[in-house]
Coordinates of C-alpha atoms in Angstrom, one line a residue:
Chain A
X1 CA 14.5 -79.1 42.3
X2 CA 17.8 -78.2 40.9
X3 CA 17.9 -77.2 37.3
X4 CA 20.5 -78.4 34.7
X5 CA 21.6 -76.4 31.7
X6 CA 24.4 -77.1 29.3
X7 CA 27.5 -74.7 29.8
X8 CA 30.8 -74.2 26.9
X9 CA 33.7 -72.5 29.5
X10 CA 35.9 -71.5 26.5
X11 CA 39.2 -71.3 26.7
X12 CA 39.7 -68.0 28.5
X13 CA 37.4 -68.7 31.5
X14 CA 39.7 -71.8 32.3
X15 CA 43.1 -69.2 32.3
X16 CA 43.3 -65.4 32.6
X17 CA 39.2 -65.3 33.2
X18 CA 39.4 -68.2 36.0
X19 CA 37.4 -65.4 38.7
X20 CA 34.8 -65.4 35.7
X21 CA 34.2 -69.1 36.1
X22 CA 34.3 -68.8 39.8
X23 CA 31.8 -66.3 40.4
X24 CA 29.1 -68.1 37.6
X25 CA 29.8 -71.7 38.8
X26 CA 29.2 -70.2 42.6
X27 CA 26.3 -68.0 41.2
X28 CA 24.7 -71.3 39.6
X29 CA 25.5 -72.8 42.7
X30 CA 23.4 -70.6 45.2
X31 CA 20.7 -70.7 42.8
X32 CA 20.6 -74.7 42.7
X33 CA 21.2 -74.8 39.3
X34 CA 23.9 -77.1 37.6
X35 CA 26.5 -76.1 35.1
X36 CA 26.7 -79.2 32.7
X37 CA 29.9 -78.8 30.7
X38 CA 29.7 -79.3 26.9
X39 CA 32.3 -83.0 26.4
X40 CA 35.3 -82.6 25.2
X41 CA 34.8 -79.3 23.8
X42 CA 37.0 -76.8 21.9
X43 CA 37.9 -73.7 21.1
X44 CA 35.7 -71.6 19.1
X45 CA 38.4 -69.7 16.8
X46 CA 38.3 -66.7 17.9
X47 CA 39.2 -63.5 16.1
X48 CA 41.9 -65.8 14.8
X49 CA 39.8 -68.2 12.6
X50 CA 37.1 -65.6 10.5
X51 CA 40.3 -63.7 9.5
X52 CA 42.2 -66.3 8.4
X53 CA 39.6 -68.7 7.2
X54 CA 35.5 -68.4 6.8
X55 CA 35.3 -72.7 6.8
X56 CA 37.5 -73.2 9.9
X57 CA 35.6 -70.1 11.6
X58 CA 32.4 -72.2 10.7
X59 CA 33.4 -76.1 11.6
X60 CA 35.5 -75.3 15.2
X61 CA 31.9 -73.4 17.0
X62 CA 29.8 -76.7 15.0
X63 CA 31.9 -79.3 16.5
X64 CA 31.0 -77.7 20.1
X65 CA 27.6 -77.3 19.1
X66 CA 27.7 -80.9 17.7
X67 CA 28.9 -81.9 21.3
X68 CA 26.4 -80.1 22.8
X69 CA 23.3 -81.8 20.7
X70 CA 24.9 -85.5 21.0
X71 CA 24.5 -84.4 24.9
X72 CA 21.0 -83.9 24.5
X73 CA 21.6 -80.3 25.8
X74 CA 18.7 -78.1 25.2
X75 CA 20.1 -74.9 26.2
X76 CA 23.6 -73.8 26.1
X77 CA 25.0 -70.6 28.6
X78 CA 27.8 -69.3 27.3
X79 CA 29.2 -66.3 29.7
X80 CA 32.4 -65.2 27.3
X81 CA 31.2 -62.8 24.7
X82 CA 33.2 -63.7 22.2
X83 CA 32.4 -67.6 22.2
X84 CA 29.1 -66.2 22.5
X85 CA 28.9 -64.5 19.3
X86 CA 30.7 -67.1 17.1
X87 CA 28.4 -69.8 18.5
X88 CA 25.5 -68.2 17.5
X89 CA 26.7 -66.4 13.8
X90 CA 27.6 -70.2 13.3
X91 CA 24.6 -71.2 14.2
X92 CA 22.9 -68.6 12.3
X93 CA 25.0 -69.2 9.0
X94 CA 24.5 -73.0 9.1
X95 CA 20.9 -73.0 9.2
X96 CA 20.1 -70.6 7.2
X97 CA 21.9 -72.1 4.4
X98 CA 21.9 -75.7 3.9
X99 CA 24.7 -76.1 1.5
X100 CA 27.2 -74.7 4.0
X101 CA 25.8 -76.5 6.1
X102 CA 26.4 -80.2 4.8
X103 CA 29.8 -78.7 3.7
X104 CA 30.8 -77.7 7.0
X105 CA 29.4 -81.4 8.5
X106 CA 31.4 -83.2 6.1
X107 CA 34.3 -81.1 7.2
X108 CA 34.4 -81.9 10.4
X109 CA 32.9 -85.6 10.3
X110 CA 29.8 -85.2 12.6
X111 CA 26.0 -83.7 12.2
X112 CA 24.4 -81.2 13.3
X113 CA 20.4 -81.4 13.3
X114 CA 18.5 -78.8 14.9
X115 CA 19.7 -75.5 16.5
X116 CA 20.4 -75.0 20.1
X117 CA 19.4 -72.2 22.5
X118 CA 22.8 -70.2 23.2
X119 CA 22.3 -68.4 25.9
X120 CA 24.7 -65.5 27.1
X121 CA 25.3 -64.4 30.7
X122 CA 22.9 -61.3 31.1
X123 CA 19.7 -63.8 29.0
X124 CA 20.9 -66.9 31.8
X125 CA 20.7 -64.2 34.5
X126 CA 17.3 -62.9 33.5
X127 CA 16.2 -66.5 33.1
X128 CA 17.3 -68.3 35.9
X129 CA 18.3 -65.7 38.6
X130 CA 15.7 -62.8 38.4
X131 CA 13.2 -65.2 39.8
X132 CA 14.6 -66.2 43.5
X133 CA 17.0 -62.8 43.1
X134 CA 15.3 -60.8 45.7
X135 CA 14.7 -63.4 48.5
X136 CA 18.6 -64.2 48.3
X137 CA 19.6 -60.4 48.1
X138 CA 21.3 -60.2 51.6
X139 CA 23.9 -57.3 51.2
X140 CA 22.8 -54.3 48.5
X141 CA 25.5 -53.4 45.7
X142 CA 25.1 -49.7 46.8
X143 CA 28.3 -48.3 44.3
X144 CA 27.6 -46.2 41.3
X145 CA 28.6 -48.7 38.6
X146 CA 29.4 -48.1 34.8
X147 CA 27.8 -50.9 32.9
X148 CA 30.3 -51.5 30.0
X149 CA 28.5 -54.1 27.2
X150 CA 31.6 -53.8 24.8
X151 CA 30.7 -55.5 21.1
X152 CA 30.4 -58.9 20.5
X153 CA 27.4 -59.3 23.2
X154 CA 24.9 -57.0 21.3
X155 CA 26.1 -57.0 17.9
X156 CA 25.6 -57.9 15.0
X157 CA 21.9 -57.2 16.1
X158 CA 20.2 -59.5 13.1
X159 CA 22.2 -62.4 14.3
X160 CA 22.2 -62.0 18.5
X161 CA 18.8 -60.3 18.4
X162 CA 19.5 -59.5 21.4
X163 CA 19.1 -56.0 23.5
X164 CA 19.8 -52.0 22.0
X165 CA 22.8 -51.8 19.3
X166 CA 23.4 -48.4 20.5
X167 CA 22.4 -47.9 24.2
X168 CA 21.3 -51.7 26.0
X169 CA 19.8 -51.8 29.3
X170 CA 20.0 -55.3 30.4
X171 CA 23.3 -55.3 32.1
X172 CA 21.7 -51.7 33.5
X173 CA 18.5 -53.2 35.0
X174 CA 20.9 -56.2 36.6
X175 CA 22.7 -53.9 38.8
X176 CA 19.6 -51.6 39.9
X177 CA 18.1 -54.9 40.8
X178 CA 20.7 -55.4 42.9
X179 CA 21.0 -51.9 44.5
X180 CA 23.3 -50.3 42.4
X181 CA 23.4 -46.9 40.5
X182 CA 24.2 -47.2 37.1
X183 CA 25.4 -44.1 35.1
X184 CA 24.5 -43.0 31.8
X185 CA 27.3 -42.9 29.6
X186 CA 28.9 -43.1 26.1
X187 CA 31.3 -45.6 25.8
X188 CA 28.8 -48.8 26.9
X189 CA 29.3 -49.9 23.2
X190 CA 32.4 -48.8 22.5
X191 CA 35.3 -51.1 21.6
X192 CA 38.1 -52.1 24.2
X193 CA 40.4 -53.1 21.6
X194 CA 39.7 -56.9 21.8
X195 CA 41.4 -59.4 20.0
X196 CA 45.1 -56.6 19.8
X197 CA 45.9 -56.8 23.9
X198 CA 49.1 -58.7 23.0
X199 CA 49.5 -58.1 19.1
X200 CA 49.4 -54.1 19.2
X201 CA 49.4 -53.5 23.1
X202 CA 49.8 -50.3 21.8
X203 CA 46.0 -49.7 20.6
X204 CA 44.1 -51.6 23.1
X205 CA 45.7 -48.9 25.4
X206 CA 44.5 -46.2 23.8
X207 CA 40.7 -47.5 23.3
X208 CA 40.6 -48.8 26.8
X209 CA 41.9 -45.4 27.7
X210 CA 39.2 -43.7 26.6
X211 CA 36.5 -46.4 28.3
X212 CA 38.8 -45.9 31.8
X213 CA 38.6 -42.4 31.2
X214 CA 35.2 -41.9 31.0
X215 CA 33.8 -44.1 33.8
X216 CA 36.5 -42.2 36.4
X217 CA 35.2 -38.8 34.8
X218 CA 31.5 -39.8 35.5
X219 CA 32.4 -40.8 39.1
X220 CA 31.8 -44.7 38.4
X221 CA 33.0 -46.7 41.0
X222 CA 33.3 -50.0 39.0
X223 CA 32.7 -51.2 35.8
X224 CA 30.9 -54.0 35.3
X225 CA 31.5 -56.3 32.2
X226 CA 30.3 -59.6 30.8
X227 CA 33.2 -60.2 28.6
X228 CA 36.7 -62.2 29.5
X229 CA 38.3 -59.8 26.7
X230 CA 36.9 -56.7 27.8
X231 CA 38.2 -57.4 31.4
X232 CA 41.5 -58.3 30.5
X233 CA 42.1 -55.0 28.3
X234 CA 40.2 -52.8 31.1
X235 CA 42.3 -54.8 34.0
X236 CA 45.5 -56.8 33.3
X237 CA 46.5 -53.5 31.0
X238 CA 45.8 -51.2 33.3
X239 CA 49.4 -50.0 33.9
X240 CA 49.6 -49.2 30.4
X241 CA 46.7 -47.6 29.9
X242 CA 47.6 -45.6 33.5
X243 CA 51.2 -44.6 31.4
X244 CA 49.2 -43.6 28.6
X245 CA 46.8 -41.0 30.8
X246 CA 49.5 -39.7 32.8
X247 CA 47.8 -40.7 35.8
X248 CA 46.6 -43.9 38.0
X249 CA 43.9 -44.9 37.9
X250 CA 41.9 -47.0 40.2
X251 CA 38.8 -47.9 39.2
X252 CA 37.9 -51.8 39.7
X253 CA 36.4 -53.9 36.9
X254 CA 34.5 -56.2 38.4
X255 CA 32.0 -59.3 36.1
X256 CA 28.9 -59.1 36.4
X257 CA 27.9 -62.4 37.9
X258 CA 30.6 -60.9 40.8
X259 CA 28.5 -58.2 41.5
X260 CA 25.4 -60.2 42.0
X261 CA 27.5 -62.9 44.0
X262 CA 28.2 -60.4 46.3
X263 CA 25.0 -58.5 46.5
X264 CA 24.0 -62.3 47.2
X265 CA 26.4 -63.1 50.0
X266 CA 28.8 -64.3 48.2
X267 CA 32.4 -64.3 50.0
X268 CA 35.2 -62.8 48.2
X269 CA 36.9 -66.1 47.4
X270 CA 33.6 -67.6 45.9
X271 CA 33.5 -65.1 43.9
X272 CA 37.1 -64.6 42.7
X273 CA 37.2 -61.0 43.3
X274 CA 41.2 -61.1 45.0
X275 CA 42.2 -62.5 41.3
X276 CA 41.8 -59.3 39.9
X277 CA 45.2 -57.2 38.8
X278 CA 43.4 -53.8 40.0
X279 CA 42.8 -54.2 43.5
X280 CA 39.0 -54.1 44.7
X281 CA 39.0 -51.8 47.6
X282 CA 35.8 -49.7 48.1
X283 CA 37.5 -46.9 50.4
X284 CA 40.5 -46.5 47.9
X285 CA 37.6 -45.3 45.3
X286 CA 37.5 -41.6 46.2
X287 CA 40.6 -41.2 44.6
X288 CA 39.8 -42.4 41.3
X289 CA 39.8 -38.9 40.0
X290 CA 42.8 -37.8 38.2
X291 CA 45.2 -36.4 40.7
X292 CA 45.8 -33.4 38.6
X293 CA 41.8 -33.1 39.0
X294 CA 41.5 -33.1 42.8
X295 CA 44.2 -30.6 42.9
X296 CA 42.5 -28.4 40.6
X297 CA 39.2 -28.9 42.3
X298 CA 41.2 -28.5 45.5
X299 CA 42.1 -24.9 44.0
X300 CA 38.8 -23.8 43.3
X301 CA 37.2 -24.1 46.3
X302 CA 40.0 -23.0 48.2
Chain B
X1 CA 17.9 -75.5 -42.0
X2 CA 16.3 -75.2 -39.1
X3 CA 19.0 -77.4 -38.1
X4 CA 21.5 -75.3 -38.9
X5 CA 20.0 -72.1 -38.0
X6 CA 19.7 -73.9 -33.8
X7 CA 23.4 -74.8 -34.5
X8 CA 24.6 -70.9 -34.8
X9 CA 22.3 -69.7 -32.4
X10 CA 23.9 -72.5 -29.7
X11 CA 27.4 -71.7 -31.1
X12 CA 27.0 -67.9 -30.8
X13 CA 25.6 -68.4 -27.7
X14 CA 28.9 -70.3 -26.5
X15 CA 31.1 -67.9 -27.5
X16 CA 29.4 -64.9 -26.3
X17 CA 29.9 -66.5 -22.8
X18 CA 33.2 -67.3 -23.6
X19 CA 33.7 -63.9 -24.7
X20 CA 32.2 -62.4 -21.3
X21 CA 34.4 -64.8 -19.5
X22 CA 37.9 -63.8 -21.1
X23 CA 36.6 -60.0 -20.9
X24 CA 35.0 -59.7 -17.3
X25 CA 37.2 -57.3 -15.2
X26 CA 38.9 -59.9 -12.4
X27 CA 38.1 -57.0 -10.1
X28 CA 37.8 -56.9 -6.3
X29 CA 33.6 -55.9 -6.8
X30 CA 33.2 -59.0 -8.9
X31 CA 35.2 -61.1 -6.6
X32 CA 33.0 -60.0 -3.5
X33 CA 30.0 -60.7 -5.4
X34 CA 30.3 -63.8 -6.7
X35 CA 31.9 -65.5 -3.5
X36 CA 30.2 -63.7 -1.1
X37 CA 27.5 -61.9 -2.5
X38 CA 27.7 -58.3 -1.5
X39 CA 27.2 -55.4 -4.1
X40 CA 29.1 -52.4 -3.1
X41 CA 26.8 -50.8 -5.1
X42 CA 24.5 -50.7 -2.3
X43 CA 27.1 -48.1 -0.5
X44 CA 26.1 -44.3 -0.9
X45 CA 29.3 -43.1 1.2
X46 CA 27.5 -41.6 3.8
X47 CA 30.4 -42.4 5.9
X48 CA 28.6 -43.6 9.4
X49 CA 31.0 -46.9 9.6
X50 CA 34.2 -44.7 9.3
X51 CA 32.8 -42.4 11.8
X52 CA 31.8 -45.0 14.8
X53 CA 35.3 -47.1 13.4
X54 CA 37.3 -47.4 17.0
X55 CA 40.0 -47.6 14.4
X56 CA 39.6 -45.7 11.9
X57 CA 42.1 -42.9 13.0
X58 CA 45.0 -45.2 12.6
X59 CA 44.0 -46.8 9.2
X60 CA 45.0 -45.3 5.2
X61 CA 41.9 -46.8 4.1
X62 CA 38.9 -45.7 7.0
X63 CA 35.6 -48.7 6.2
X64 CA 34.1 -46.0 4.0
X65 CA 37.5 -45.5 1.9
X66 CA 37.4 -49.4 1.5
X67 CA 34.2 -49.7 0.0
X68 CA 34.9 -46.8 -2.5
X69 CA 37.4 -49.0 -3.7
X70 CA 35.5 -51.6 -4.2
X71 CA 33.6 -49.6 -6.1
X72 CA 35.9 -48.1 -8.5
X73 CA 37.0 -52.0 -9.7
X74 CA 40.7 -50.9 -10.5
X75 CA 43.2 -53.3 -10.5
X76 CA 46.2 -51.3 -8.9
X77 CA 43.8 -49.6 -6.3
X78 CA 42.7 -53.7 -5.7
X79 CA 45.8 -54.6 -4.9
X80 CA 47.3 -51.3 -3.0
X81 CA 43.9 -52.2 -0.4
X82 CA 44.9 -55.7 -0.2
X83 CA 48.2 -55.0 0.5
X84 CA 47.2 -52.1 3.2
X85 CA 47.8 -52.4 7.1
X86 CA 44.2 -51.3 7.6
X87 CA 42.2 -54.3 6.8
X88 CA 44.6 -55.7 10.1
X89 CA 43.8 -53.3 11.9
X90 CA 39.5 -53.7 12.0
X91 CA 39.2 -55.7 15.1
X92 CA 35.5 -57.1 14.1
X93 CA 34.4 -54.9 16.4
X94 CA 30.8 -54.8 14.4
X95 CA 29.9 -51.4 14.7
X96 CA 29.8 -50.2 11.1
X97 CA 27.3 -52.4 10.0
X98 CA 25.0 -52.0 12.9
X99 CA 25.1 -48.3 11.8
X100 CA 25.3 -48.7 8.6
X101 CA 22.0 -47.2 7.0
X102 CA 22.5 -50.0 3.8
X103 CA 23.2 -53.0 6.7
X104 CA 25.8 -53.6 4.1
X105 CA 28.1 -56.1 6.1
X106 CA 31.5 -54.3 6.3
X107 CA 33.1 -56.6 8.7
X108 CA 32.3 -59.9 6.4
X109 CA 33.8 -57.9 3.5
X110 CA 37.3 -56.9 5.8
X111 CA 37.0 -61.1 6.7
X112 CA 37.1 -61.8 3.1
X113 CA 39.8 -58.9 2.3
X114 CA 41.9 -60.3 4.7
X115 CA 41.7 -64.0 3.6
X116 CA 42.3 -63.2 0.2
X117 CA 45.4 -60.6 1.1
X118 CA 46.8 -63.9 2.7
X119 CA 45.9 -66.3 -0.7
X120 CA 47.6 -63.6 -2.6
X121 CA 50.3 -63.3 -0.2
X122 CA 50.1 -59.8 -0.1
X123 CA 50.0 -58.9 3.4
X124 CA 51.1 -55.4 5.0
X125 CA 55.0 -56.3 6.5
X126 CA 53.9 -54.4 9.5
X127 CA 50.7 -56.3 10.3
X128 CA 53.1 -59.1 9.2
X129 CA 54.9 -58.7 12.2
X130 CA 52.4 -58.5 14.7
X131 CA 48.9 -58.8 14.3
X132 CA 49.1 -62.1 11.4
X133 CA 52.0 -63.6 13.8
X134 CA 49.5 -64.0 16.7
X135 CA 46.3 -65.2 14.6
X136 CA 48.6 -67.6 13.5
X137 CA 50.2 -68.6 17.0
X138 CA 46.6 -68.8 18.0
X139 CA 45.2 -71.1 15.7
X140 CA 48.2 -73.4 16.0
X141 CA 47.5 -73.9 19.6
X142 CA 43.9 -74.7 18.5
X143 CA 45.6 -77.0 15.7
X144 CA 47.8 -79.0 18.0
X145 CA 45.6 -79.0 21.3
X146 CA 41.8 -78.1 20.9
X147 CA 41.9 -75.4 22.9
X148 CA 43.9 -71.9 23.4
X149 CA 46.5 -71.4 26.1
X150 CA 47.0 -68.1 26.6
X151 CA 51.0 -69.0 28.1
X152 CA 52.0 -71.4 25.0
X153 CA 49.8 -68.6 22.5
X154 CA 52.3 -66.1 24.1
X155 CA 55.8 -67.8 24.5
X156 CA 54.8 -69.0 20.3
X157 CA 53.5 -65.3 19.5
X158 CA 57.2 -64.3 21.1
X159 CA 59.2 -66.5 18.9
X160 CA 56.9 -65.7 15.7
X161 CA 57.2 -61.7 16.0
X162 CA 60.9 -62.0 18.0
X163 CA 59.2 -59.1 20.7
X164 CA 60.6 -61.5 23.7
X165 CA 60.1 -58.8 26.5
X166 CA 56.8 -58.1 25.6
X167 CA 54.7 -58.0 29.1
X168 CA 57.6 -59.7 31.1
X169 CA 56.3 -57.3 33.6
X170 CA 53.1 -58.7 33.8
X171 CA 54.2 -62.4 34.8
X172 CA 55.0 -61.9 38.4
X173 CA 51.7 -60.3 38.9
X174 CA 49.3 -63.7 36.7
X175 CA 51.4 -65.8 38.5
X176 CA 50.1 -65.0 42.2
X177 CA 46.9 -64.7 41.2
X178 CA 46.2 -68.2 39.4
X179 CA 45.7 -66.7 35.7
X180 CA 48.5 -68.5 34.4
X181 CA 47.3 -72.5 34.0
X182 CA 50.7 -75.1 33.0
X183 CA 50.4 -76.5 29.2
X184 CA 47.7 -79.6 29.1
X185 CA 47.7 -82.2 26.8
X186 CA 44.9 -81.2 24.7
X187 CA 41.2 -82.6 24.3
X188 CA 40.2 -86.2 23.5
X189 CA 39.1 -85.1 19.8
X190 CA 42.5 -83.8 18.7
X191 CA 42.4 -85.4 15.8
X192 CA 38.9 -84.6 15.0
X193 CA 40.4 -80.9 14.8
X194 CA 43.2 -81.9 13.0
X195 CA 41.4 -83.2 10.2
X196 CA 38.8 -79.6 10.3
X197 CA 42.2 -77.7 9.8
X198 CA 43.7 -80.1 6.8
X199 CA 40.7 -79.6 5.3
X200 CA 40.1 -75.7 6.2
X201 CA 43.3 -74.7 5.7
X202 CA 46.5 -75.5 3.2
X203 CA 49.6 -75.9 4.5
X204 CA 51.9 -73.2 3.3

């Protein structure tokens, strides 16, 4: 029997994070579930609206979550991060106090009654794909991945309630489900930068740097994300980040519903994968160690 | 004179209050208090915040420095942190206040910082010029459409901050691959989020 849960896109999975949409719509798909989309929704705010204004930051994510209940939705996936987040500090705010709350309804001219169950990408995974995973598991993810969580999908913990602050494992147990390896490493919660790709280009280089850096040191093959930002800083800036090391680098960043896609079967185009800025090309990989690197190790052994 | 005796304790009452109101510092740590309702206090400067900060290494005032501030209620340091490029440059990144050992909420406090920078109109002229410009550019597309486009957020964010070659490079590239989507004509409830904004925010 198929299954129907409410879905909010957001605005970035509908431009520069189209492959994201892709891969969970064709995910959904092969599990026979159905992606009801929240009507007429909007955008959340952002980064944009809490540091400008606390009220607007509050009444855009409670219009969608309005929506969403005047649907009848019960539960809500949400697979960007960000969205994510506001949605459920939103929720969390409004219902915890009631004077806000009224405030923030007569703002925006519509009610809100009970809270809904906001789901991010990893929870809708463990809920709805875990179950039938390993009958459809046709073609292992054997790659040593680097599962990057970034910030807004585990923190702030009192709020999200959701997984490790410090070192999750969710996104971890995903990909060993699927066959992968996934390394231990520091920068899982570190911050990409966000919000700054196209206001200070400058700094989202430099964090993301470090992040590239890393998962190439630790001989990751790809780095698997769950977040539209994260993947644009880590991918569409790649050549700046590259300037900044002195060196290319090649390493993939792939989401994670791609990685299960394919694990699943998925074809490339279902999943999205040739959208990506940094080309997905498994041979290529071996050279994802600095060149100066190779050479040196080159050197050593003669 | 009983009477008269409840009169003076009522009137001394009043003007005790009065009093406190004229003479209460209008300090940053009473501001955050009484609109928010965080107590610095609570922060012993252990410094864990400024030491996970991502960003810390390019701000004057590092999370830790901020809340010292706070603390110290003086007017000119009030207004120097207000009018600093640091409280731009937090990107909400929530780390300090998942480590923070007093779960004092550091980025609600840079939220409110930044808002009232902007009421003040104090902002930093070089987060003025870039990272304001685009919040702004973002929450007009929002305004005027519903949603965020990332090409009209760009082309407005080049006009705002006048940086018109900015990632011309990058164009050729979003193009063949589908990431760049033509301008819609926004969603049905336009001027549903009209209204939130009139209401949220006053036109400058």
């Amino acid at each position: 029997m198929e299954k129907i849960i409410g879905f909010y896109p957001g605005c970035s999975l509908e431009g520069t994070a189209r492959e994201y949409n892709e891969s969970v719509f064709s995910l959904a798909k092969l599990f026979n579930i159905k992606l009801e989309p929240v009507p007429d929704w909007n955008c959340c705010g952002a980064t944009a609206a809490h540091n400008i204004s606390k009220k607007l930051s509050l009444s855009l994510p409670a219009r969608i979550l309005s929506q969403a209940e005047t649907a009848g939705m019960k539960s809500l996936l949400v697979p960007c991060a960000a969205c994510y987040n506001r949605l459920m500090v939103t929720q969390h705010e409004l219902f915890e106090n009631e004077e806000l709350k009224s405030e923030v309804e007569e703002i925006m001219g519509m009610g809100l009654n009970s809270p809904i169950r906001v789901l991010n990408v990893i929870q809708f995974i463990q809920e709805y794909i875990y179950p039938g995973l390993q009958e459809k598991l046709s073609s292992p993810f054997g790659k040593k991945v680097a599962c990057y969580y970034g910030c807004l999908l585990i923190r702030p913990h009192d709020v999200l309630n959701f997984d490790r602050t410090e070192d999750p494992q969710t996104m971890d147990e995903a990909m060993k489900m699927i066959g992968a390896e996934s390394i231990d490493w520091p920068f899982k919660t570190e911050c990409c930068g966000a919000g700054f790709s196209v206001s200070r280009t400058d700094l989202v280089a430099k964090l993301s740097g470090k992040i590239i850096k890393d998962a190439c040191d630790r001989g990751a093959e790809a780095i698997i994300v769950a977040c539209p930002m994260c993947h644009s800083n880590l991918d569409m800036r790649r050549n700046t980040i590259d300037r900044l090391l002195g060196y290319k680098t090649e390493i993939p960043v792939l989401y994670i519903t791609q990685a299960i896609g394919l694990a699943c079967g998925l074809s490339v185009k279902q999943t999205g994968i040739q959208r990506h800025i940094v080309r997905v090309d498994w041979q290529r990989l071996n050279s994802c160690l600095p060149e100066k690197m190779i050479k040196e190790e080159e050197d050593i052994h003669g | 004179m009983y009477y008269a005796l409840y009169l003076i304790t009522l009137l001394s009452k009043y003007m005790a209050k009065e009093i406190y109101q004229n003479n209460a510092p209008h300090t940053l740590n009473n501001d955050l208090f009484h609109e928010i309702g965080i107590s610095s206090a609570r922060c012993y400067q252990c410094g864990k915040c400024s030491a996970g900060c991502p960003m810390a290494e390019d701000m004057n005032y590092t999370p830790n420095t901020v809340m010292r501030i706070i603390q110290a209620e003086d007017r000119q340091m009030d207004l120097e942190l207000l009018s600093s490029e640091s409280i731009w440059l937090c990107a909400s990144c929530e780390m300090c206040i998942s480590r923070c050992p007093m779960q004092i909420d550091i980025p609600k406090i840079m939220d409110y910082l930044r808002q009232k920078s902007l009421q003040e109109r104090l902002q930093d002229k070089a987060a003025n010029k870039s990272i304001i410009p685009f919040h702004q550019s973002f929450l007009d597309m929002i305004r005027y459409t519903g949603r965020s486009y990332e090409v009209g957020l760009v082309l407005d964010f080049k006009l705002r901050s006048k940086k018109i070659m900015q990632d011309v490079d990058l164009v050729p590239k979003m193009l063949s691959h589908g990431k760049l989507p033509f301008l819609p004509d926004g969603i049905k409830g336009k001027k549903n989020i009209q209204a939130i904004f009139k209401r949220t925010l006053r036109k400058k």
